[in-house]
Every structure is written in structure tokens, then in C-alpha cells.
Amino acid sequence: MKLSQSIHFLSNTESLKKNIDKTILGIRGRQLNEFSELGLPVVPGIILDASITQALHQNDPMPVLLPLLKKMGTVVKKDFDSAENPLLLKLVISSNLVIANYPTLHNFGLAKNTITGFEEKVGKDFASHEVFFLLRGLFSIQLSIAELQADEIKIGVYKDLLNKISGELKKEKCTETGSAVMDAYQQYLPEGFFNTAEDQLKITIQLISTMLSLDPDNENDVALLIQPLVYGNYDKESFSGKFFSRNIVTGEKKLQGMFFQEKFDEADADGKDINEIKPAYLKQLESIAWQLEDHSKDVREIRFTIEAGKLWLIEQKSVEAKSTIALVHFLLDLHKRGIVDAEYVVKNVKPGQLNEILHPVINTASVKNFQCSKGGIAGAPGAAVGRVYFSADSLIEAQRIARLQSADTRCILCVPASYAGDVKAIEVSTGVLSNEGGYSAHASVVSRQYGKISLVRPDMKIMANKAVIDGVTIKEGDYITLQVPYYGESTVYFGAAELIEPDPKTSGLLDFIALTRSFIQNFHVRANADSPRDAALAISFGAEGIGLCRTEHMFFNEKRINIFREMILAETTEDRIEVLKRLQKVQMEDFYGIFKAMEGREVTIRLLDAPLHEFLPHNEAELEGFIEHLKKAGKKTLSKKALLDEVAVRAEVNPMLGHRGCRIAISYPEIYAMQIRAIFEAAYKLQKEKIETHVEIMVPIIMNFRELKQIAYGKKIEGHAYLGIRALEKEVREKLKAEPIDFKIGTMIELPVAALSAAEIARYAEFFSFGTNDLTQTTLGLSRDDFNNFMPDYTLYDLIDGNPFAVLDPGVRELISIAIERGRLTRPDIKLGLCGEQGARPENIPFCMEAGLHYVSCSSYSVPIALLAIAQAELEKAENEGRKLTPKKVS
Ligand code: PEP
Ligand code: MG
């Protein structure tokens, strides 16, 4: 093979012929060719391809190289081996591996005859520094050769030399001239190494070739790329800089970064905003940045050098740290301009990432001058600002005082690990910083559950009332900011950052959801919502209905809870009915608001499901508040002691398996009766206003078909009459002189026995909704409240595949499949949904779709995540079946 056929020249006007085998160019060679094909201002390059790199110590390439170096010099307006304006080179040893396993060598061409000319351009100090750089590269090659030859003596010598050079490179100033440095090290180098640039290059190429021929790991795919070095410190018209092709926090299409005048690199702190560089350069930089974005279909980080007025693209790579908002804006922009199709947009955002677009992000400008420390394990992604407290009680107390003083109430809990007693503080905090465990530690799990941010820093030391991270001490009450990206490294900033609140209108989320929905075929997402505000939010996020309205949540409000308490403590049924009438009024208003907000979409109202004693006063303040309420209402008051006795009478040892769900309605039919009347009063009121409703009434904790049959159809037995939903609906309809509306009665499947007897239950249920929180609890015998305390141990010993309250357990999946199969035997068109927390998890979506469910229902904020997971599952299915999904029109 002739050498000239294996040595290639490239520049921004000259790329390789199409028929050249690109696999022998190494990654860096291929990249250079790619950018030269795009006409980008890359510095030119000479590639010695992999077919010859191992034989260059026997075969002198200089006769072929010299004319090409001359040509290279013309492009960059320098001369190889020239005393006045020397062309210096970078040698990149490039294989096909992404991670480089060979060093890159800099400044070759710096020799006795060229150093003075270089010093004049960049100053003596910098020039000497660059000689050390050159030496570091060369000694690394020599060390590699010594290692490959197992020459212990030489290994020791080169290691010492490299240590010494590292020390020199760390020094602020070089005291010796470049020429003196060359003299001092010549004894360790091949003879005549610094004589001329030409000799130096020849010797270096031979050494590289020797190294490659000795290396047993060399896959014969290593090329050598030679490129000119350009310097941003040549003169006043020279600059260097680094920037992102757009704002990586907001996604705004405006360059973000810094430039430095007469500086070699961007290490100095005195940079200026890249957008303030001379307009002619800015125009070029923008054009390069956006051309690269369109080409790679990704946001880029770009390094450039302007040497004596000529701009060069030095390096470009993708940006891992971009925010989801930036990614979504970017993808939508590409889509709008026809660069990518909708499928590309939908496939390139991971569902979990959307968490970030729904939470605040840090304004990076606000933390520019903050001390910070990177690292740790992400517990729950997002960004949080707050004052630090080291115990749940001190946090809650500090927050109480802040509230009284109208001060900032944002607090971060900082503990070695959290336990059940800390949950009350996590709930009101903005985030948790802990140092034990990991993703499934209590702090992480509970934070995710409450939508808080959590970071685990195992290196943090917590003492009584202070913590030390990376040598920085934080005391109680100090502000910190946690930045925990979904992907990438987390950061603790020692100060209060400015947060940018998410706005679905400007974040691009709504347009992104529309694209996502266009790929969803026949599977739906509903929301778990129990107020008109939540309902409206759910619709804006693409929910198609409400799959779970937890009616007990409607009584938690300060005013209502005391009426509810009156109801529970009523001495007679008549008294209870009296109080229920008051509750019915407010409950009717709630339903009216929700149905109206849902504009005819399906709304599943789950009848009351909570042990009654949970509503009773538990602490001093609640007891006093309730007594006050009774006094104001002119009701018979109870003493604190009597009240506490009433609470004690109703307490259950195991409330989760006690008097809850439909069991309450069997004992106190008037409670569900009140709710049913409120539902239909609201629905018929809307009928009069010509607003459609599609109500689905859902009964919780059904154990067998008899419970459901009685609640739906009523029962008469030995002098007892139980009024069912259907009779109550008729009563309301006749009273309001309304026309019958379409409504359904169904049940939650939350107990294994209900899943197994689905065939019988389906006789009375028009729909099933799998309550996988309880179904997981009852199938695995794991308390959903206490499990987090010991889950880390189970994770440690690998006894469990993740958290079953997040990712559906195989046993629970099997019960769901059995229930679907049996339910359909009785009622083939039975409607099927899932409304436990697992519904929002992308990991569960493929199962839910394949098992035959029609929808999942999750919190409003999780709706976009579920939609994206469904769209991606549809796209993957189509791809596996060799089909192309065409996006459909979405209203
Ligand atoms: C469930 O059990 O999955 C469910 C949705 O009901 P809750 O969480 O209200 O018990
Ligand atoms: Mg439940």
C-alpha cells in the first residue's frame, strides 16, 4: 500500500471521498470529516489512517506529510518549522472507542528554531508552559512503551518525569524560558528532539507507531489525526470561549456562555457574555451553533477560538445537563421547522424527566457566585431552597415562627436518615438532605411520595446542630439549595437560589402533551382529583376524565371537618341525619364544581373510604377547635376528657383492615345515602343548565358481591330496609323532576378475594378500578404506611425488586389479570381502570395496556408522565410489528 493513499487531508472546504472506508479513520477522524462535509470552520486535519499507523516506525511518512503540512499552514496562515510564525500541532491518537484510551499530544513543532517566534505571539511565560505540555504528551507515550515492554527502570524514570511536569504545570508562572526547559529535559528524549520541528514530528510519529504496534489491546483501528493548534491569546483580535447553543435552563434560542479576549482558554473568571462579542463573530457563532443543533438534533456545547480575526470551531458535544424545559422547547422547535417528526420528539424525552418540568428549576445566574458541592445520590429529582433544620421538631417549630412573622417558611430537613416520625416534617419541607441509604431509603421514598426533593450525601457529616459537606459547614437556619437533576450530577449550593416556577403555558409542556396524545390509540389517562381546581388542572394536562375522586379528602378542610366530627359523634341516627344534611349541601357544591369543570367527561366518585376515627380530634389544638365549633353552633359541648373517651372508643387496632370503605356504609347507611343524594342533586342541577355529566359511582374495599349488591340495589331483611344507590337516584330525580341520566355503578378491586371473585362481583359492577395501593398491601401483607421503615433492609439484601408500591409486584399483576379475565366472563364490556399510585409509573404502563385495562388514573401532575409512557409504548409496539404510527389529530 502506498503511504499517500493512507494519508488524507481535510479542511472545511475539502472532505474525504465517499468511497473511503470510514472505519479506519478513528472516531475523531470521522467526526472531522462529518463537520468538514457540513462546511463548518473546523481546523484542517491530516489523517494517517489505521492501515498504516502501526508501520510508521519502519516507513517514514515525512515525504508525504511535509507538502500537506504546507497546505495546512496556508489554511491557518502559519508555517511549519518557521521561526517567525510557527505552525504547532495537536496529535490525536484515535480509535473507534468513544472513550479515548490514548493521550492527545499538544504543541508539536515547538523546537529550538520555533520557540522565539511563538514567544513573540503569546508571551514567554505561556510559551514555556506549552513546552511542558509538549513534554507531558511525549513522556506519556514513552511511559506507555516502557510499560508495554515491561521495562521497570524506564517506567520509574518516566513516572518521575511526569510527576515533575505536573508540578510545573500547576505553577502560576514559569521561571525558565522555553529554550531552557528544552535543554533541561533533552537528556530524557531521543537525540535531536528539539532541533527542528520536522525532526521532532518524525521522532514522535515513530514513537506513537511503536506504541501502537506493541499494544495487544490495539484492534488495528487506531488512526492518527494531526491538526494545527490555534490560540485565542495571539493578539487583540484573538478570543476563546465556550457556550451552549441555547439557554440550557429555559430553552430560549439564544447562545449561553462566555468569551475571553486574548485568552488561550476559558479558565479565567473575567469572561463576558457570549452575546456581547462583536456582532460579526456572534453571527458566525450562532450560525455554527444552530447548524450543529439541526445536524445532531441535540443541544450543543461548543468551544471556539478566534485567532487573529479568524474563527475556528474547536470542540462540540452534547449537553447532558440541560433542563427538561430546554429539551422540550428544543425538540418542539426542531419539529416546527420540519427537522424532525413528531415521533422523534415523543421518543426523545424520558417520561420521568417530565417531573422536572412540573417542578421549579434553578435560575443558574442566581447561583453564579455561590459556593457549591457536587455529588450524591438522587432521591427525588427537582430543585429546592430552604433553611436547614436537623430534626423534624425544630423544622416544624421554625416554620411555625416564620409563618407568624410572615417570613420565608421554606425549610429543608437534614438528617442522617429519616424515620416515620420525620414524615410530618418532610410533608411541610421543600426537600430532604440525608446521608444514609439511596434511592429507596426512607427519605427518598417519602420525598417522592410528597412531591419533595431529596438528595443523599453519604460524605456529609452531621453533628448536633451543624453539618459539614465538602469542608463547608452549614448551621441550623442557614439557607441551602438542592439541585437534583433526573439525569446528571446533583449539587448543593450554599445559599438561597432563585427558582423559576414551572408554567405549563410557556414551558412547552402543553404542546408536547398534544404531540404525545397524537400517538395514543386506545388507552386513556384519567386523574385522581377531588376539587374543581384539580379537575381543571388535570384537563389542561391531557386527562380524559377523573378516575378517582376521593370524597374523604373533601372533608379535611378546617371548616368541614368539625361538621364531619359532629356527624361521627352524633348520639342518634336522627341527629346524624340532621348533620349530614349540612354536609350534603357542601358535598353537592363540590360535585357540581367538579362535574362542571369536567364538561361531560367521565367522573368516578369514590364513596367515603376512611376509618371514621381518623377524622376525630387527636391533639390539644384540634380538641379545642372542635369544642369551640360546637359552642358557636349552639350545640351541646363535651369536655376534653369526654371527647378523648369518644375518640378512644372508636379507635381501632388495625384501621387499614378495620371499619373502612363500604363497611362504614353497611353500619351507617345514611353516610353513603348523603353522598349519593349530593351526587345526583349536582348532576340534575347541571342537567337543567344543559351540561352533560357522566358519573361513575365507585364503592371501595368490596370483599364480596353481596356488599356491592346491597349498596347498589338495597335490601330488606327482618324489618330492616337498606336504600340502595338506584333507589336514591330515583328519589332525587323525582324530587327534582329531572330526566334519567347515564350513570354507572362499579367497584374498586383492592382485596385479593375481590380479584378472585371478580366473576360474581361483575354481575353488579359496571366497572372495576384496581386500587393497587390496597391491593399491594393486602396481597403482600405489607403495610403501606410502615413498609418504608424496613424496605431499605430488603433492598440491601436483594429480597425485593424495587418498591411494590411504585412498581407493580408480579403477584399483584397476576391478580389483576385474573380479575380482568373473570370479570369479562360475566360482563364482556366491563370498563377497567387502575387508580393506585402505580398508575403514574412508566414501568407499569406496558403491563396495564397488555392486561386489557382501558385507563390508568393518577395525580394531575403525573398525567403527562403517564401519557408519555403510553405514547412511547404504542410507538415501540408499532416498531416491533414493523408498522409506522401516524400521529392523529388531537382536540
Ligand atoms: C388504592 O388503594 O389503590 C386506592 C386508590 O385507594 P386509596 O389509596 O384511597 O386507599
Ligand atoms: Mg384503597
mmCIF file with all atom_site columns, C-alpha atoms in Angstrom, residues 719-814:
data_model
loop_
_atom_site.group_PDB
_atom_site.id
_atom_site.type_symbol
_atom_site.label_atom_id
_atom_site.label_alt_id
_atom_site.label_comp_id
_atom_site.label_asym_id
_atom_site.label_entity_id
_atom_site.label_seq_id
_atom_site.pdbx_PDB_ins_code
_atom_site.Cartn_x
_atom_site.Cartn_y
_atom_site.Cartn_z
_atom_site.occupancy
_atom_site.B_iso_or_equiv
_atom_site.pdbx_formal_charge
_atom_site.auth_seq_id
_atom_site.auth_comp_id
_atom_site.auth_asym_id
_atom_site.auth_atom_id
_atom_site.pdbx_PDB_model_num
ATOM 1  C CA . GLY A 1 719 ? -87.626 -5.277  59.461 1.00 0.00 ? 719 GLY A CA 1
ATOM 2  C CA . HIS A 1 720 ? -84.507 -3.509  58.172 1.00 0.00 ? 720 HIS A CA 1
ATOM 3  C CA . ALA A 1 721 ? -84.603 -1.653  54.889 1.00 0.00 ? 721 ALA A CA 1
ATOM 4  C CA . TYR A 1 722 ? -81.407 -0.576  53.178 1.00 0.00 ? 722 TYR A CA 1
ATOM 5  C CA . LEU A 1 723 ? -81.797 2.069   50.492 1.00 0.00 ? 723 LEU A CA 1
ATOM 6  C CA . GLY A 1 724 ? -79.526 1.356   47.515 1.00 0.00 ? 724 GLY A CA 1
ATOM 7  C CA . ILE A 1 725 ? -77.934 3.749   45.039 1.00 0.00 ? 725 ILE A CA 1
ATOM 8  C CA . ARG A 1 726 ? -80.541 3.112   42.356 1.00 0.00 ? 726 ARG A CA 1
ATOM 9  C CA . ALA A 1 727 ? -83.455 3.897   44.688 1.00 0.00 ? 727 ALA A CA 1
ATOM 10 C CA . LEU A 1 728 ? -81.721 7.025   45.964 1.00 0.00 ? 728 LEU A CA 1
ATOM 11 C CA . GLU A 1 729 ? -81.102 8.237   42.426 1.00 0.00 ? 729 GLU A CA 1
ATOM 12 C CA . LYS A 1 730 ? -84.785 7.740   41.608 1.00 0.00 ? 730 LYS A CA 1
ATOM 13 C CA . GLU A 1 731 ? -85.795 9.636   44.718 1.00 0.00 ? 731 GLU A CA 1
ATOM 14 C CA . VAL A 1 732 ? -83.643 12.643  43.782 1.00 0.00 ? 732 VAL A CA 1
ATOM 15 C CA . ARG A 1 733 ? -84.709 12.539  40.137 1.00 0.00 ? 733 ARG A CA 1
ATOM 16 C CA . GLU A 1 734 ? -88.385 12.530  41.009 1.00 0.00 ? 734 GLU A CA 1
ATOM 17 C CA . LYS A 1 735 ? -87.961 15.271  43.567 1.00 0.00 ? 735 LYS A CA 1
ATOM 18 C CA . LEU A 1 736 ? -86.164 17.462  41.023 1.00 0.00 ? 736 LEU A CA 1
ATOM 19 C CA . LYS A 1 737 ? -88.460 16.415  38.161 1.00 0.00 ? 737 LYS A CA 1
ATOM 20 C CA . ALA A 1 738 ? -85.466 15.526  36.025 1.00 0.00 ? 738 ALA A CA 1
ATOM 21 C CA . GLU A 1 739 ? -84.906 13.137  33.123 1.00 0.00 ? 739 GLU A CA 1
ATOM 22 C CA . PRO A 1 740 ? -82.804 9.998   33.838 1.00 0.00 ? 740 PRO A CA 1
ATOM 23 C CA . ILE A 1 741 ? -79.106 10.447  33.158 1.00 0.00 ? 741 ILE A CA 1
ATOM 24 C CA . ASP A 1 742 ? -76.466 7.986   32.198 1.00 0.00 ? 742 ASP A CA 1
ATOM 25 C CA . PHE A 1 743 ? -74.548 6.798   35.253 1.00 0.00 ? 743 PHE A CA 1
ATOM 26 C CA . LYS A 1 744 ? -72.677 3.677   36.265 1.00 0.00 ? 744 LYS A CA 1
ATOM 27 C CA . ILE A 1 745 ? -72.082 1.776   39.478 1.00 0.00 ? 745 ILE A CA 1
ATOM 28 C CA . GLY A 1 746 ? -68.820 -0.053  39.928 1.00 0.00 ? 746 GLY A CA 1
ATOM 29 C CA . THR A 1 747 ? -66.275 -1.081  42.463 1.00 0.00 ? 747 THR A CA 1
ATOM 30 C CA . MET A 1 748 ? -62.671 -0.883  43.401 1.00 0.00 ? 748 MET A CA 1
ATOM 31 C CA . ILE A 1 749 ? -60.785 -4.155  43.394 1.00 0.00 ? 749 ILE A CA 1
ATOM 32 C CA . GLU A 1 750 ? -58.473 -3.740  46.355 1.00 0.00 ? 750 GLU A CA 1
ATOM 33 C CA . LEU A 1 751 ? -58.562 -7.098  48.092 1.00 0.00 ? 751 LEU A CA 1
ATOM 34 C CA . PRO A 1 752 ? -57.242 -10.398 46.685 1.00 0.00 ? 752 PRO A CA 1
ATOM 35 C CA . VAL A 1 753 ? -60.567 -12.052 47.437 1.00 0.00 ? 753 VAL A CA 1
ATOM 36 C CA . ALA A 1 754 ? -62.364 -9.431  45.349 1.00 0.00 ? 754 ALA A CA 1
ATOM 37 C CA . ALA A 1 755 ? -59.990 -10.103 42.461 1.00 0.00 ? 755 ALA A CA 1
ATOM 38 C CA . LEU A 1 756 ? -60.656 -13.844 42.735 1.00 0.00 ? 756 LEU A CA 1
ATOM 39 C CA . SER A 1 757 ? -64.416 -13.429 42.884 1.00 0.00 ? 757 SER A CA 1
ATOM 40 C CA . ALA A 1 758 ? -64.479 -10.885 40.048 1.00 0.00 ? 758 ALA A CA 1
ATOM 41 C CA . ALA A 1 759 ? -66.922 -13.001 38.044 1.00 0.00 ? 759 ALA A CA 1
ATOM 42 C CA . GLU A 1 760 ? -69.607 -12.702 40.723 1.00 0.00 ? 760 GLU A CA 1
ATOM 43 C CA . ILE A 1 761 ? -68.832 -9.084  41.553 1.00 0.00 ? 761 ILE A CA 1
ATOM 44 C CA . ALA A 1 762 ? -69.107 -8.135  37.874 1.00 0.00 ? 762 ALA A CA 1
ATOM 45 C CA . ARG A 1 763 ? -72.787 -9.063  37.965 1.00 0.00 ? 763 ARG A CA 1
ATOM 46 C CA . TYR A 1 764 ? -73.326 -5.868  39.968 1.00 0.00 ? 764 TYR A CA 1
ATOM 47 C CA . ALA A 1 765 ? -70.364 -3.778  38.838 1.00 0.00 ? 765 ALA A CA 1
ATOM 48 C CA . GLU A 1 766 ? -70.352 -1.986  35.503 1.00 0.00 ? 766 GLU A CA 1
ATOM 49 C CA . PHE A 1 767 ? -66.713 -1.147  36.033 1.00 0.00 ? 767 PHE A CA 1
ATOM 50 C CA . PHE A 1 768 ? -63.707 -2.204  38.074 1.00 0.00 ? 768 PHE A CA 1
ATOM 51 C CA . SER A 1 769 ? -60.948 0.106   39.165 1.00 0.00 ? 769 SER A CA 1
ATOM 52 C CA . PHE A 1 770 ? -57.914 -1.609  40.636 1.00 0.00 ? 770 PHE A CA 1
ATOM 53 C CA . GLY A 1 771 ? -56.875 0.107   43.850 1.00 0.00 ? 771 GLY A CA 1
ATOM 54 C CA . THR A 1 772 ? -53.333 -1.139  43.727 1.00 0.00 ? 772 THR A CA 1
ATOM 55 C CA . ASN A 1 773 ? -52.244 0.663   46.894 1.00 0.00 ? 773 ASN A CA 1
ATOM 56 C CA . ASP A 1 774 ? -54.521 -1.503  48.975 1.00 0.00 ? 774 ASP A CA 1
ATOM 57 C CA . LEU A 1 775 ? -54.249 -4.477  46.642 1.00 0.00 ? 775 LEU A CA 1
ATOM 58 C CA . THR A 1 776 ? -50.451 -4.434  47.096 1.00 0.00 ? 776 THR A CA 1
ATOM 59 C CA . GLN A 1 777 ? -50.829 -4.009  50.840 1.00 0.00 ? 777 GLN A CA 1
ATOM 60 C CA . THR A 1 778 ? -53.282 -6.886  51.167 1.00 0.00 ? 778 THR A CA 1
ATOM 61 C CA . THR A 1 779 ? -51.620 -9.226  48.670 1.00 0.00 ? 779 THR A CA 1
ATOM 62 C CA . LEU A 1 780 ? -48.128 -8.872  50.055 1.00 0.00 ? 780 LEU A CA 1
ATOM 63 C CA . GLY A 1 781 ? -49.261 -8.380  53.647 1.00 0.00 ? 781 GLY A CA 1
ATOM 64 C CA . LEU A 1 782 ? -47.136 -5.228  53.700 1.00 0.00 ? 782 LEU A CA 1
ATOM 65 C CA . SER A 1 783 ? -48.465 -2.170  55.489 1.00 0.00 ? 783 SER A CA 1
ATOM 66 C CA . ARG A 1 784 ? -48.383 0.744   53.046 1.00 0.00 ? 784 ARG A CA 1
ATOM 67 C CA . ASP A 1 785 ? -47.589 3.114   55.923 1.00 0.00 ? 785 ASP A CA 1
ATOM 68 C CA . ASP A 1 786 ? -44.905 1.125   57.698 1.00 0.00 ? 786 ASP A CA 1
ATOM 69 C CA . PHE A 1 787 ? -43.177 -0.640  54.840 1.00 0.00 ? 787 PHE A CA 1
ATOM 70 C CA . ASN A 1 788 ? -40.756 2.216   54.206 1.00 0.00 ? 788 ASN A CA 1
ATOM 71 C CA . ASN A 1 789 ? -39.197 1.654   57.621 1.00 0.00 ? 789 ASN A CA 1
ATOM 72 C CA . PHE A 1 790 ? -37.739 -1.689  56.647 1.00 0.00 ? 790 PHE A CA 1
ATOM 73 C CA . MET A 1 791 ? -37.684 -1.523  52.864 1.00 0.00 ? 791 MET A CA 1
ATOM 74 C CA . PRO A 1 792 ? -34.008 -0.402  52.798 1.00 0.00 ? 792 PRO A CA 1
ATOM 75 C CA . ASP A 1 793 ? -33.033 -3.662  54.553 1.00 0.00 ? 793 ASP A CA 1
ATOM 76 C CA . TYR A 1 794 ? -34.952 -5.677  51.986 1.00 0.00 ? 794 TYR A CA 1
ATOM 77 C CA . THR A 1 795 ? -33.277 -3.742  49.216 1.00 0.00 ? 795 THR A CA 1
ATOM 78 C CA . LEU A 1 796 ? -29.866 -4.212  50.813 1.00 0.00 ? 796 LEU A CA 1
ATOM 79 C CA . TYR A 1 797 ? -30.229 -7.983  50.837 1.00 0.00 ? 797 TYR A CA 1
ATOM 80 C CA . ASP A 1 798 ? -31.846 -8.028  47.421 1.00 0.00 ? 798 ASP A CA 1
ATOM 81 C CA . LEU A 1 799 ? -35.054 -9.585  48.770 1.00 0.00 ? 799 LEU A CA 1
ATOM 82 C CA . ILE A 1 800 ? -37.372 -7.393  46.738 1.00 0.00 ? 800 ILE A CA 1
ATOM 83 C CA . ASP A 1 801 ? -37.328 -5.957  43.204 1.00 0.00 ? 801 ASP A CA 1
ATOM 84 C CA . GLY A 1 802 ? -37.855 -2.292  43.978 1.00 0.00 ? 802 GLY A CA 1
ATOM 85 C CA . ASN A 1 803 ? -40.760 -0.755  45.822 1.00 0.00 ? 803 ASN A CA 1
ATOM 86 C CA . PRO A 1 804 ? -44.027 -2.665  45.154 1.00 0.00 ? 804 PRO A CA 1
ATOM 87 C CA . PHE A 1 805 ? -45.967 0.500   45.978 1.00 0.00 ? 805 PHE A CA 1
ATOM 88 C CA . ALA A 1 806 ? -44.278 2.079   42.947 1.00 0.00 ? 806 ALA A CA 1
ATOM 89 C CA . VAL A 1 807 ? -43.708 -0.801  40.529 1.00 0.00 ? 807 VAL A CA 1
ATOM 90 C CA . LEU A 1 808 ? -46.451 -3.423  40.481 1.00 0.00 ? 808 LEU A CA 1
ATOM 91 C CA . ASP A 1 809 ? -45.469 -6.694  42.116 1.00 0.00 ? 809 ASP A CA 1
ATOM 92 C CA . PRO A 1 810 ? -45.803 -9.825  39.915 1.00 0.00 ? 810 PRO A CA 1
ATOM 93 C CA . GLY A 1 811 ? -48.351 -11.307 42.346 1.00 0.00 ? 811 GLY A CA 1
ATOM 94 C CA . VAL A 1 812 ? -50.488 -8.175  42.140 1.00 0.00 ? 812 VAL A CA 1
ATOM 95 C CA . ARG A 1 813 ? -50.196 -8.206  38.351 1.00 0.00 ? 813 ARG A CA 1
ATOM 96 C CA . GLU A 1 814 ? -51.416 -11.787 38.311 1.00 0.00 ? 814 GLU A CA 1
#
